[in-house]
Tab-separated table of C-alpha atoms and ligand atoms in Angstrom:
chain	number	residue	atom	x	y	z
E	1	MET	CA	0.000	0.000	0.000
E	2	LYS	CA	2.635	2.465	1.137
E	3	GLY	CA	5.010	1.155	-1.550
E	4	GLY	CA	2.510	1.998	-4.244
E	5	PHE	CA	1.631	5.393	-2.918
E	6	LEU	CA	5.045	7.050	-2.963
E	7	PRO	CA	5.902	6.354	-6.614
E	8	LEU	CA	2.493	7.642	-7.570
E	9	ILE	CA	3.098	10.909	-5.761
E	10	LEU	CA	6.537	11.233	-7.363
E	11	VAL	CA	5.157	10.592	-10.819
E	12	VAL	CA	2.473	13.189	-10.317
E	13	LEU	CA	5.010	15.628	-8.960
E	14	PHE	CA	7.630	15.198	-11.660
E	15	GLY	CA	5.225	14.536	-14.475
E	16	ILE	CA	3.763	18.018	-14.331
E	17	PRO	CA	4.634	19.604	-17.658
E	18	SER	CA	6.064	22.619	-15.945
E	19	CYS	CA	9.069	22.935	-18.159
E	20	VAL	CA	9.734	23.295	-21.856
E	21	VAL	CA	12.835	21.716	-23.293
E	22	SER	CA	14.094	23.305	-26.479
E	23	GLN	CA	14.391	21.363	-29.722
E	24	PHE	CA	18.127	21.806	-29.443
E	25	GLU	CA	18.235	20.115	-26.052
E	26	THR	CA	15.895	17.334	-27.141
E	27	CYS	CA	17.747	16.576	-30.357
E	28	ARG	CA	21.190	16.829	-28.828
E	29	GLN	CA	20.476	13.828	-26.615
E	30	PRO	CA	22.043	10.681	-28.021
E	31	PHE	CA	19.606	8.170	-29.469
E	32	ARG	CA	20.510	4.653	-28.415
E	33	CYS	CA	18.731	1.411	-29.115
E	34	GLY	CA	21.354	-1.303	-28.750
E	35	VAL	CA	23.622	0.852	-30.908
E	36	ASP	CA	23.986	4.614	-31.354
E	37	ILE	CA	21.554	5.766	-33.983
E	38	PRO	CA	22.421	8.871	-36.011
E	39	TYR	CA	20.355	11.399	-37.949
E	40	PRO	CA	18.050	10.920	-39.964
E	41	PHE	CA	16.588	8.295	-37.631
E	42	TYR	CA	14.148	9.036	-34.867
E	43	GLY	CA	11.652	7.069	-32.820
E	44	ALA	CA	10.934	5.964	-29.258
E	45	ASP	CA	11.396	9.179	-27.216
E	46	ARG	CA	13.001	11.011	-30.087
E	47	PRO	CA	10.540	13.110	-32.082
E	48	VAL	CA	10.541	13.381	-35.858
E	49	SER	CA	11.802	16.963	-35.445
E	50	CYS	CA	15.167	15.369	-34.538
E	51	GLY	CA	15.199	13.200	-37.649
E	52	ALA	CA	13.741	13.129	-41.137
E	53	GLU	CA	10.246	11.968	-42.038
E	54	GLY	CA	10.028	8.238	-42.764
E	55	TYR	CA	13.161	7.167	-40.913
E	56	GLU	CA	11.437	5.942	-37.786
E	57	ILE	CA	13.170	3.337	-35.653
E	58	ILE	CA	11.048	1.093	-33.481
E	59	CYS	CA	13.094	0.052	-30.460
E	60	ARG	CA	12.037	-3.412	-29.289
E	61	ASP	CA	14.056	-4.878	-26.390
E	62	ASN	CA	17.049	-2.827	-27.507
E	63	ILE	CA	16.798	-4.166	-31.053
E	64	PRO	CA	16.297	-1.381	-33.578
E	65	LEU	CA	13.653	-2.172	-36.162
E	66	ILE	CA	12.496	-0.233	-39.187
E	67	ASN	CA	9.265	-0.564	-41.140
E	68	ILE	CA	9.976	-0.318	-44.864
E	69	SER	CA	7.036	-0.785	-47.233
E	70	SER	CA	5.003	-2.614	-44.571
E	71	LEU	CA	7.738	-5.065	-43.601
E	72	LEU	CA	9.734	-4.911	-40.398
E	73	TYR	CA	13.511	-5.210	-40.657
E	74	ARG	CA	16.068	-5.571	-37.895
E	75	VAL	CA	18.835	-3.015	-38.174
E	76	LEU	CA	22.096	-4.936	-37.732
E	77	GLU	CA	24.562	-2.198	-38.514
E	78	ILE	CA	24.526	1.549	-39.184
E	79	ASN	CA	27.295	3.383	-40.975
E	80	ASN	CA	26.743	7.123	-40.980
E	81	LEU	CA	29.725	7.789	-43.248
E	82	THR	CA	28.500	5.616	-46.112
E	83	ARG	CA	24.849	6.243	-45.115
E	84	THR	CA	24.185	2.510	-45.105
E	85	LEU	CA	22.152	0.179	-42.979
E	86	ARG	CA	22.542	-3.560	-42.901
E	87	VAL	CA	19.068	-4.947	-42.329
E	88	ALA	CA	17.476	-8.374	-42.085
E	89	ARG	CA	13.836	-9.318	-42.370
E	90	ASP	CA	12.254	-9.688	-38.958
E	91	ASP	CA	9.381	-11.896	-40.148
E	92	LEU	CA	11.823	-14.496	-41.501
E	93	TRP	CA	14.445	-14.086	-38.760
E	94	ASN	CA	13.639	-17.206	-36.747
E	95	ASP	CA	11.853	-19.119	-39.418
E	96	PRO	CA	12.198	-18.805	-43.189
E	97	CYS	CA	8.639	-20.115	-43.421
E	98	GLY	CA	7.406	-16.795	-42.076
E	99	GLN	CA	5.610	-16.129	-38.822
E	100	THR	CA	2.326	-15.107	-40.334
E	101	GLN	CA	0.251	-16.101	-43.314
E	102	GLN	CA	2.038	-15.378	-46.537
E	103	PRO	CA	5.344	-13.548	-46.551
E	104	LEU	CA	5.691	-10.491	-48.791
E	105	ASN	CA	8.395	-9.619	-51.269
E	106	THR	CA	11.323	-7.560	-50.063
E	107	THR	CA	10.742	-4.101	-51.535
E	108	LEU	CA	12.331	-0.772	-50.713
E	109	ASP	CA	10.595	2.560	-50.382
E	110	THR	CA	12.762	4.205	-53.014
E	111	THR	CA	12.101	7.719	-51.745
E	112	LEU	CA	13.902	6.732	-48.527
E	113	PHE	CA	16.297	3.929	-49.449
E	114	SER	CA	18.200	2.499	-52.361
E	115	LEU	CA	20.381	-0.546	-52.709
E	116	ASP	CA	23.925	0.083	-51.624
E	117	GLU	CA	25.765	0.172	-54.963
E	118	PRO	CA	27.855	-1.627	-56.026
E	119	SER	CA	25.730	-4.223	-54.336
E	120	ASN	CA	27.295	-7.086	-52.478
E	121	ASP	CA	23.870	-8.675	-52.242
E	122	GLN	CA	21.847	-11.039	-54.338
E	123	ASN	CA	18.184	-11.899	-54.807
E	124	ILE	CA	17.013	-15.320	-53.851
E	125	SER	CA	13.492	-16.657	-54.274
E	126	LEU	CA	11.457	-18.672	-51.823
E	127	LEU	CA	8.601	-20.774	-53.067
E	128	TYR	CA	6.014	-22.013	-50.597
E	129	GLY	CA	3.276	-24.619	-50.419
E	130	CYS	CA	4.836	-27.067	-52.841
E	131	THR	CA	4.112	-30.659	-53.643
E	132	VAL	CA	7.325	-32.637	-53.860
E	133	LEU	CA	7.661	-35.081	-56.722
E	134	PRO	CA	9.703	-38.202	-55.945
E	135	SER	CA	12.480	-36.870	-58.168
E	136	GLN	CA	12.638	-33.689	-56.068
E	137	ALA	CA	12.679	-35.322	-52.645
E	138	ARG	CA	16.439	-34.990	-52.152
E	139	LEU	CA	16.901	-31.592	-53.744
E	140	PRO	CA	19.274	-29.535	-51.592
E	141	ASN	CA	17.119	-26.432	-51.839
E	142	LEU	CA	14.085	-28.107	-50.283
E	143	PHE	CA	12.999	-27.112	-46.781
E	144	ASP	CA	10.044	-27.966	-44.630
E	145	CYS	CA	7.338	-25.557	-43.483
E	146	SER	CA	5.114	-27.421	-41.026
E	147	GLY	CA	4.681	-30.366	-43.317
E	148	ARG	CA	4.403	-28.301	-46.503
E	149	ALA	CA	7.415	-28.247	-48.745
E	150	ALA	CA	9.183	-25.064	-49.748
E	151	PHE	CA	12.141	-24.384	-52.005
E	152	PHE	CA	14.699	-21.630	-52.329
E	153	PHE	CA	16.425	-20.633	-55.544
E	154	THR	CA	19.574	-18.576	-55.879
E	155	THR	CA	19.222	-18.254	-59.646
E	156	PRO	CA	16.152	-17.719	-61.784
E	157	VAL	CA	14.670	-21.104	-62.522
E	158	LEU	CA	11.680	-22.464	-64.285
E	159	ILE	CA	9.381	-22.171	-61.322
E	160	SER	CA	6.795	-23.915	-63.501
E	161	SER	CA	8.573	-27.231	-62.999
E	162	PHE	CA	7.467	-27.061	-59.358
E	163	THR	CA	3.902	-27.595	-58.216
E	164	CYS	CA	3.284	-24.954	-55.588
E	165	THR	CA	0.164	-23.237	-54.317
E	166	GLY	CA	1.880	-20.797	-51.958
E	167	SER	CA	3.492	-17.504	-52.818
E	168	GLU	CA	6.805	-16.767	-54.433
E	169	VAL	CA	8.844	-14.308	-52.434
E	170	THR	CA	12.057	-12.470	-53.131
E	171	VAL	CA	14.522	-11.981	-50.293
E	172	TRP	CA	18.025	-10.539	-50.411
E	173	VAL	CA	21.128	-12.071	-48.939
E	174	ASN	CA	24.786	-11.144	-49.155
E	175	GLN	CA	27.079	-12.688	-51.739
E	176	SER	CA	28.848	-15.067	-49.398
E	177	ALA	CA	25.536	-16.305	-48.053
E	178	ALA	CA	24.268	-16.840	-51.609
E	179	THR	CA	27.424	-18.766	-52.462
E	180	SER	CA	27.027	-21.092	-49.522
E	181	LEU	CA	23.388	-21.634	-50.408
E	182	GLU	CA	24.496	-22.760	-53.861
E	183	SER	CA	26.882	-25.341	-52.460
E	184	ASN	CA	25.670	-28.861	-52.159
E	185	LEU	CA	23.464	-29.159	-49.142
E	186	SER	CA	21.269	-31.807	-47.736
E	187	PRO	CA	17.620	-31.005	-47.134
E	188	ASP	CA	18.331	-31.310	-43.415
E	189	SER	CA	20.914	-28.526	-43.306
E	190	SER	CA	19.353	-26.231	-45.882
E	191	ALA	CA	16.734	-24.711	-43.555
E	192	GLN	CA	19.402	-23.798	-41.004
E	193	LEU	CA	21.671	-22.285	-43.644
E	194	LEU	CA	18.776	-20.362	-45.144
E	195	ARG	CA	17.994	-18.971	-41.717
E	196	THR	CA	21.565	-17.771	-41.077
E	197	SER	CA	21.726	-16.366	-44.606
E	198	ILE	CA	18.636	-14.260	-43.987
E	199	GLN	CA	20.027	-13.228	-40.595
E	200	GLY	CA	23.183	-11.989	-42.342
E	201	GLY	CA	21.050	-9.255	-43.895
E	202	PHE	CA	21.680	-6.975	-46.848
E	203	SER	CA	22.793	-3.376	-47.225
E	204	ILE	CA	20.741	-0.359	-48.173
E	205	GLN	CA	21.605	3.297	-48.383
E	206	TRP	CA	19.432	6.065	-47.009
E	207	SER	CA	18.645	9.105	-49.108
E	208	ALA	CA	18.535	11.862	-46.484
E	209	ASP	CA	21.533	14.109	-46.849
E	210	ASN	CA	23.943	13.664	-43.979
E	211	GLN	CA	26.299	16.379	-45.209
E	212	ASN	CA	23.798	18.987	-44.058
E	213	CYS	CA	23.796	17.263	-40.720
E	214	GLN	CA	27.568	17.090	-40.441
E	215	ARG	CA	27.835	20.841	-41.121
E	216	CYS	CA	25.124	21.475	-38.551
E	217	LEU	CA	26.919	19.340	-35.952
E	218	ASP	CA	30.164	21.147	-36.735
E	219	SER	CA	28.405	24.419	-35.906
E	220	ASP	CA	27.337	22.967	-32.530
E	221	GLY	CA	23.749	22.560	-33.682
E	222	ALA	CA	21.446	19.554	-33.532
E	223	CYS	CA	20.066	18.006	-36.737
E	224	GLY	CA	16.387	17.637	-37.427
E	225	SER	CA	13.500	18.687	-39.596
E	226	ASP	CA	10.702	21.204	-39.539
E	227	GLY	CA	7.038	20.256	-39.721
E	228	SER	CA	7.360	19.272	-43.379
E	229	SER	CA	10.297	17.298	-44.663
E	230	SER	CA	12.937	20.034	-44.867
E	231	PHE	CA	16.204	19.755	-43.016
E	232	VAL	CA	16.772	22.195	-40.163
E	233	CYS	CA	19.587	22.778	-37.743
E	234	HIS	CA	18.383	23.448	-34.207
E	235	CYS	CA	20.543	26.031	-32.460
E	236	VAL	CA	21.205	26.609	-28.793
E	237	ASN	CA	19.336	29.945	-28.838
E	238	ASN	CA	16.120	28.027	-29.568
E	239	THR	CA	15.897	28.940	-33.222
E	240	SER	CA	16.024	26.506	-36.111
E	241	VAL	CA	17.829	27.474	-39.271
E	242	PRO	CA	18.027	25.802	-42.694
E	243	SER	CA	21.806	25.449	-42.677
E	244	THR	CA	24.137	26.003	-39.737
E	245	CYS	CA	24.137	27.819	-36.433
E	246	SER	CA	26.584	30.624	-36.092
E	247	ILE	CA	29.211	29.358	-33.749
E	248	GLY	CA	29.804	32.778	-32.214
E	249	ASN	CA	26.229	33.135	-31.001
E	250	ASN	CA	26.007	29.529	-30.001
E	251	SER	CA	28.897	29.601	-27.610
E	252	PHE	CA	27.839	32.841	-25.949
E	253	ILE	CA	24.214	32.132	-25.277
E	254	SER	CA	23.578	29.462	-22.752
E	255	LEU	CA	20.089	28.332	-21.930
E	256	PRO	CA	19.368	26.087	-18.998
E	257	HIS	CA	20.048	22.483	-19.947
E	258	HIS	CA	17.323	20.890	-17.939
E	259	CYS	CA	13.943	21.643	-16.587
E	260	ILE	CA	14.204	23.792	-13.522
E	261	TYR	CA	12.252	22.372	-10.650
E	262	PRO	CA	11.585	24.562	-7.681
E	263	ASP	CA	14.095	22.674	-5.547
E	264	PHE	CA	13.474	24.824	-2.515
E	265	PHE	CA	9.911	23.590	-2.603
E	266	VAL	CA	10.298	20.028	-3.836
E	267	ILE	CA	13.069	18.795	-1.552
E	268	PRO	CA	11.428	19.685	1.769
E	269	PHE	CA	8.167	18.433	0.353
E	270	ILE	CA	9.625	15.023	-0.506
E	271	LYS	CA	11.342	14.882	2.875
E	272	ASN	CA	8.050	15.550	4.609
E	273	LEU	CA	6.351	13.018	2.416
E	274	PHE	CA	8.893	10.336	3.339
E	275	GLU	CA	8.476	11.093	6.998
E	276	LEU	CA	4.743	11.035	6.663
E	277	ILE	CA	4.754	7.647	4.973
E	278	LEU	CA	7.568	5.919	6.807
E	279	LEU	CA	6.993	7.077	10.370
M	1	NAG	C1	11.559	27.663	-27.829
M	1	NAG	O1	10.678	28.339	-28.722
M	1	NAG	C2	9.374	27.802	-28.746
M	1	NAG	C3	8.554	28.562	-29.790
M	1	NAG	O2	9.352	29.178	-30.726
M	1	NAG	C4	8.746	27.926	-27.381
M	1	NAG	O3	7.458	27.330	-27.383
M	1	NAG	C5	9.627	27.221	-26.345
M	1	NAG	O4	9.114	27.472	-25.057
M	1	NAG	C6	11.047	27.729	-26.406
M	1	NAG	N1	11.870	26.916	-25.531
M	1	NAG	C7	12.717	27.423	-24.633
M	1	NAG	C8	13.498	26.458	-23.810
M	1	NAG	O5	12.881	28.625	-24.520
M	2	NAG	C1	28.896	10.033	-37.580
M	2	NAG	O1	29.692	9.321	-36.664
M	2	NAG	C2	30.857	10.026	-36.253
M	2	NAG	C3	31.671	9.092	-35.406
M	2	NAG	O2	30.878	8.346	-34.540
M	2	NAG	C4	30.449	11.276	-35.513
M	2	NAG	O3	31.579	11.995	-35.138
M	2	NAG	C5	29.595	12.128	-36.426
M	2	NAG	O4	29.146	13.239	-35.711
M	2	NAG	C6	28.420	11.328	-36.948
M	2	NAG	N1	27.736	12.101	-37.939
M	2	NAG	C7	26.421	12.205	-37.969
M	2	NAG	C8	25.867	12.973	-39.102
M	2	NAG	O5	25.704	11.682	-37.121
M	3	NAG	C1	4.346	-0.829	-41.183
M	3	NAG	O1	3.763	0.291	-41.828
M	3	NAG	C2	2.514	0.024	-42.447
M	3	NAG	C3	2.023	1.272	-43.130
M	3	NAG	O2	3.042	2.069	-43.558
M	3	NAG	C4	1.514	-0.433	-41.424
M	3	NAG	O3	0.310	-0.783	-42.080
M	3	NAG	C5	2.046	-1.649	-40.686
M	3	NAG	O4	1.169	-2.000	-39.657
M	3	NAG	C6	3.421	-1.364	-40.105
M	3	NAG	N1	3.941	-2.591	-39.554
M	3	NAG	C7	4.440	-2.672	-38.328
M	3	NAG	C8	4.852	-4.033	-37.867
M	3	NAG	O5	4.604	-1.705	-37.618
M	4	NAG	C1	7.132	-11.329	-55.638
M	4	NAG	O1	7.701	-10.945	-56.877
M	4	NAG	C2	7.614	-11.939	-57.885
M	4	NAG	C3	8.351	-11.478	-59.136
M	4	NAG	O2	8.893	-10.213	-58.992
M	4	NAG	C4	6.157	-12.214	-58.197
M	4	NAG	O3	6.057	-13.222	-59.184
M	4	NAG	C5	5.471	-12.681	-56.924
M	4	NAG	O4	4.110	-12.883	-57.139
M	4	NAG	C6	5.659	-11.668	-55.808
M	4	NAG	N1	5.182	-12.253	-54.581
M	4	NAG	C7	4.313	-11.652	-53.760
M	4	NAG	C8	3.950	-12.366	-52.512
M	4	NAG	O5	3.844	-10.554	-54.022
M	5	NAG	C1	16.527	-7.984	-56.954
M	5	NAG	O1	15.741	-7.932	-58.111
M	5	NAG	C2	15.144	-6.666	-58.336
M	5	NAG	C3	14.176	-6.798	-59.490
M	5	NAG	O2	14.654	-7.688	-60.426
M	5	NAG	C4	16.233	-5.674	-58.615
M	5	NAG	O3	15.691	-4.396	-58.851
M	5	NAG	C5	17.158	-5.598	-57.431
M	5	NAG	O4	18.242	-4.785	-57.715
M	5	NAG	C6	17.653	-6.979	-57.012
M	5	NAG	N1	18.245	-6.855	-55.712
M	5	NAG	C7	19.418	-7.379	-55.415
M	5	NAG	C8	19.884	-7.195	-54.007
M	5	NAG	O5	20.079	-7.977	-56.203
M	6	NAG	C1	26.881	-12.237	-44.882
M	6	NAG	O1	25.949	-13.125	-44.310
M	6	NAG	C2	26.512	-14.010	-43.351
M	6	NAG	C3	25.423	-14.959	-42.917
M	6	NAG	O2	25.129	-15.842	-43.942
M	6	NAG	C4	27.022	-13.220	-42.180
M	6	NAG	O3	27.618	-14.071	-41.228
M	6	NAG	C5	28.042	-12.217	-42.660
M	6	NAG	O4	28.416	-11.391	-41.586
M	6	NAG	C6	27.458	-11.355	-43.773
M	6	NAG	N1	28.538	-10.535	-44.311
M	6	NAG	C7	28.407	-9.206	-44.449
M	6	NAG	C8	29.583	-8.501	-45.023
M	6	NAG	O5	27.404	-8.589	-44.159
M	7	NAG	C1	20.032	32.375	-33.079
M	7	NAG	O1	21.139	31.740	-33.700
M	7	NAG	C2	21.086	31.744	-35.118
M	7	NAG	C3	22.222	30.907	-35.624
M	7	NAG	O2	23.315	30.998	-34.798
M	7	NAG	C4	21.156	33.172	-35.628
M	7	NAG	O3	21.084	33.161	-37.027
M	7	NAG	C5	19.983	33.942	-35.041
M	7	NAG	O4	20.117	35.301	-35.406
M	7	NAG	C6	19.927	33.827	-33.525
M	7	NAG	N1	18.674	34.398	-33.080
M	7	NAG	C7	18.551	35.039	-31.948
M	7	NAG	C8	17.196	35.597	-31.640
M	7	NAG	O5	19.484	35.189	-31.198
M	8	NAG	C1	23.942	36.754	-33.109
M	8	NAG	O1	22.594	36.964	-32.720
M	8	NAG	C2	22.148	38.295	-32.922
M	8	NAG	C3	20.717	38.401	-32.429
M	8	NAG	O2	20.678	38.030	-31.079
M	8	NAG	C4	22.225	38.667	-34.385
M	8	NAG	O3	21.828	39.998	-34.576
M	8	NAG	C5	23.647	38.499	-34.871
M	8	NAG	O4	23.676	38.692	-36.257
M	8	NAG	C6	24.144	37.079	-34.568
M	8	NAG	N1	25.543	36.982	-34.898
M	8	NAG	C7	26.007	36.170	-35.815
M	8	NAG	C8	27.476	36.137	-36.013
M	8	NAG	O5	25.256	35.449	-36.475
């Protein structure tokens, strides 16, 4: 009873929106979700005004995820110099059969991402819901999906020579993964190798211009965007400019970094509260 009461009071007390934090302060905070996540990404506590529209990261148990064209991808690696992400499909992560009904094709939202060129990645096709002919029973590219057969193909094949009622889905894997998938496998090891190949991910490049951001950071600003999709640099004097903050003004003006609580009021109040509850 008492244990539940105190936190409630504290939440009420500290949750009062009695302070306004500037965009600069908000966007200058590092964004971490397992790894450090740079501009143009935002998400979790980080508003879109600290990133660029469309580059939202969903942070699930410290695993950064991104929704691209209705599919969730795990972000395995971020390189802010080459503007590349290495991503892997979340729906096929544990099980190449897919967690839900019918898996979708891997497709990029080309306004936000492009393939990292020259690409080190390769398309492979998965074919679900197949009937296995006796002659196909030991094919190395056969894998099982809850009793239904599925196949993967690293090169375009005559899909018509397979009898399948499920969908055909394109996924991307890196070159070394594709090479190992082409090597002679047994049906027993192929599912495992397919899984690790998908978990290896593929690389994509984001389109948002990080040079703007680097110049902004160099001027002691914080990168972000305005209400629409234009880049802005948030400055310490609580203005947002299209390019860079002027370093002179930035170093002279200093706004409070945190919300100012009326300490003289809060501290005795909490002390009294403790005494009230504990004694
Ligand atoms: C920054 O400016 C906005 C409006 O321009 C205002 O609402 C906010 O209170 C200001 N923040 C600080 C910390 O001064
Ligand atoms: C990119 O990363 C480097 C090193 O971690 C950092 O100094 C730089 O500020 C980052 N740039 C952007 C645009 O986040
Ligand atoms: C991904 O985004 C689409 C719309 O853009 C939405 O319909 C879908 O629910 C999202 N998926 C997840 C897992 O957030
Ligand atoms: C995926 O793409 C292939 C060819 O590009 C197409 O034949 C197939 O129907 C697509 N699959 C789905 C599930 O949309
Ligand atoms: C996969 O195939 C599509 C369509 O044929 C192509 O645009 C894309 O570049 C390929 N992706 C990779 C990673 O090879
Ligand atoms: C390629 O994929 C494999 C998994 O099959 C992974 O172990 C490896 O790290 C990936 N290589 C690169 C360069 O991404
Ligand atoms: C705030 O800083 C920006 C960039 O340094 C400067 O252009 C602008 O004049 C400043 N505004 C105010 C009100 O100080
Ligand atoms: C600094 O800010 C003032 C307004 O407060 C502005 O008039 C002046 O131009 C700024 N200086 C620089 C170097 O941008």
